[in-house]
C-alpha positions as MATLAB code, in Angstrom:
seq = 'MELLTILLQQQGGAASGSWTFWAMMIAIFAIMYFFMIRPQNKKQKEIQNFRKNLEVGQKVVTAGGIYGKIKSIDDATVVLEIADNVKITIDKNSIFAAAPDQAQGVAK';
ca = [
      28.444  -31.409   -3.596;
      25.097  -30.921   -5.490;
      23.358  -30.103   -2.311;
      25.661  -27.274   -1.495;
      25.099  -25.746   -4.943;
      21.351  -26.043   -4.540;
      21.452  -24.170   -1.190;
      23.779  -21.410   -2.499;
      21.472  -20.766   -5.257;
      18.473  -20.615   -2.996;
      20.357  -18.182   -0.725;
      21.205  -15.899   -3.725;
      17.464  -15.975   -4.715;
      16.528  -14.947   -1.294;
      18.786  -11.977   -1.284;
      17.616  -10.849   -4.681;
      13.918  -11.159   -3.552;
      14.786   -9.107   -0.360;
      16.399   -6.299   -2.529;
      13.419   -6.324   -4.855;
      10.873   -6.058   -1.832;
      12.785   -2.933   -0.386;
      12.909   -1.251   -3.792;
       9.162   -1.907   -4.283;
       8.333   -0.464   -0.763;
      10.533    2.792   -1.481;
       8.707    3.012   -4.791;
       5.249    2.715   -3.144;
       6.158    5.516   -0.452;
       7.603    7.821   -3.052;
       4.354    7.436   -5.199;
       2.214    8.157   -2.016;
       4.382   11.178   -1.071;
       4.048   12.963   -4.550;
       0.525   12.077   -5.187;
      -1.083   12.286   -1.739;
       1.138   13.915    0.971;
       2.818   16.697   -0.802;
      -0.437   18.121   -2.445;
      -2.297   17.919    1.066;
       0.617   19.794    2.867;
       0.589   22.484    0.105;
      -3.237   22.836    0.344;
      -3.027   23.331    4.012;
      -0.374   25.817    3.754;
      -2.550   27.863    1.300;
      -5.373   27.756    3.841;
      -3.196   28.795    6.650;
      -1.704   31.718    4.660;
      -5.260   32.753    3.743;
      -6.306   32.627    7.518;
      -3.175   34.863    8.381;
      -4.306   37.477    5.969;
      -7.927   37.816    6.751;
      -9.277   41.401    6.891;
     -12.422   43.102    8.324;
     -14.948   43.472    5.576;
     -13.725   40.428    3.641;
     -16.478   37.975    2.577;
     -15.727   34.363    3.619;
     -17.168   30.819    3.845;
     -16.825   28.705    6.847;
     -15.927   24.952    6.970;
     -19.782   24.377    7.819;
     -20.838   26.260    4.599;
     -21.893   29.476    6.282;
     -21.460   32.710    4.188;
     -20.745   36.028    5.874;
     -18.779   39.227    6.022;
     -15.994   39.620    8.834;
     -16.711   42.362   11.318;
     -13.911   41.878   13.588;
     -10.935   39.653   14.110;
      -9.252   38.517   17.427;
      -6.277   35.999   17.918;
      -8.517   32.879   17.815;
     -12.076   34.105   16.851;
     -13.828   35.989   14.250;
     -17.069   37.860   14.442;
     -19.004   37.073   11.258;
     -22.159   39.045    9.988;
     -24.377   36.406    8.231;
     -27.375   38.705    7.757;
     -28.350   42.307    8.527;
     -27.586   42.750   12.265;
     -27.053   39.107   12.777;
     -23.487   38.325   13.999;
     -21.888   35.194   15.112;
     -18.615   34.477   16.704;
     -16.609   31.595   15.073;
     -13.267   29.981   15.635;
     -10.785   31.420   13.128;
      -9.694   27.952   11.966;
     -13.303   27.295   10.754;
     -12.824   29.790    7.986;
     -12.236   27.800    4.831;
     -12.236   30.188    1.769;
     -13.065   33.521    0.352;
     -16.659   33.735   -0.675;
     -17.362   34.544   -4.424;
     -18.752   38.117   -4.793;
     -21.932   36.796   -6.558;
     -22.917   34.679   -3.477;
     -26.356   35.156   -2.381;
     -27.338   35.700    1.281;
     -24.000   37.309    2.204;
     -24.281   40.518    4.344;
     -23.600   43.504    2.368;
];
């Protein structure tokens, strides 16, 4: 009889441990979502909206750190003037942010 009681207690403890494990896994996933995944998705949406609203004449910075002024926009490419009469064609997805107005070296 004592053996049966010991086995039942061990099984009850295992079920409790299993429930605790799943609760911890869910808590870890929730923490990762709110502190890592959600902010990253929000930042990606902001950059995507910025790229949709690009305009000719706007000063921008590329992901490679090149400052320039947009001269023309196509579906997938942008012509960027990086100095007087120096233009480069870049992928639209490489534009990262708007350049600050006081940035030196940006074509006027």
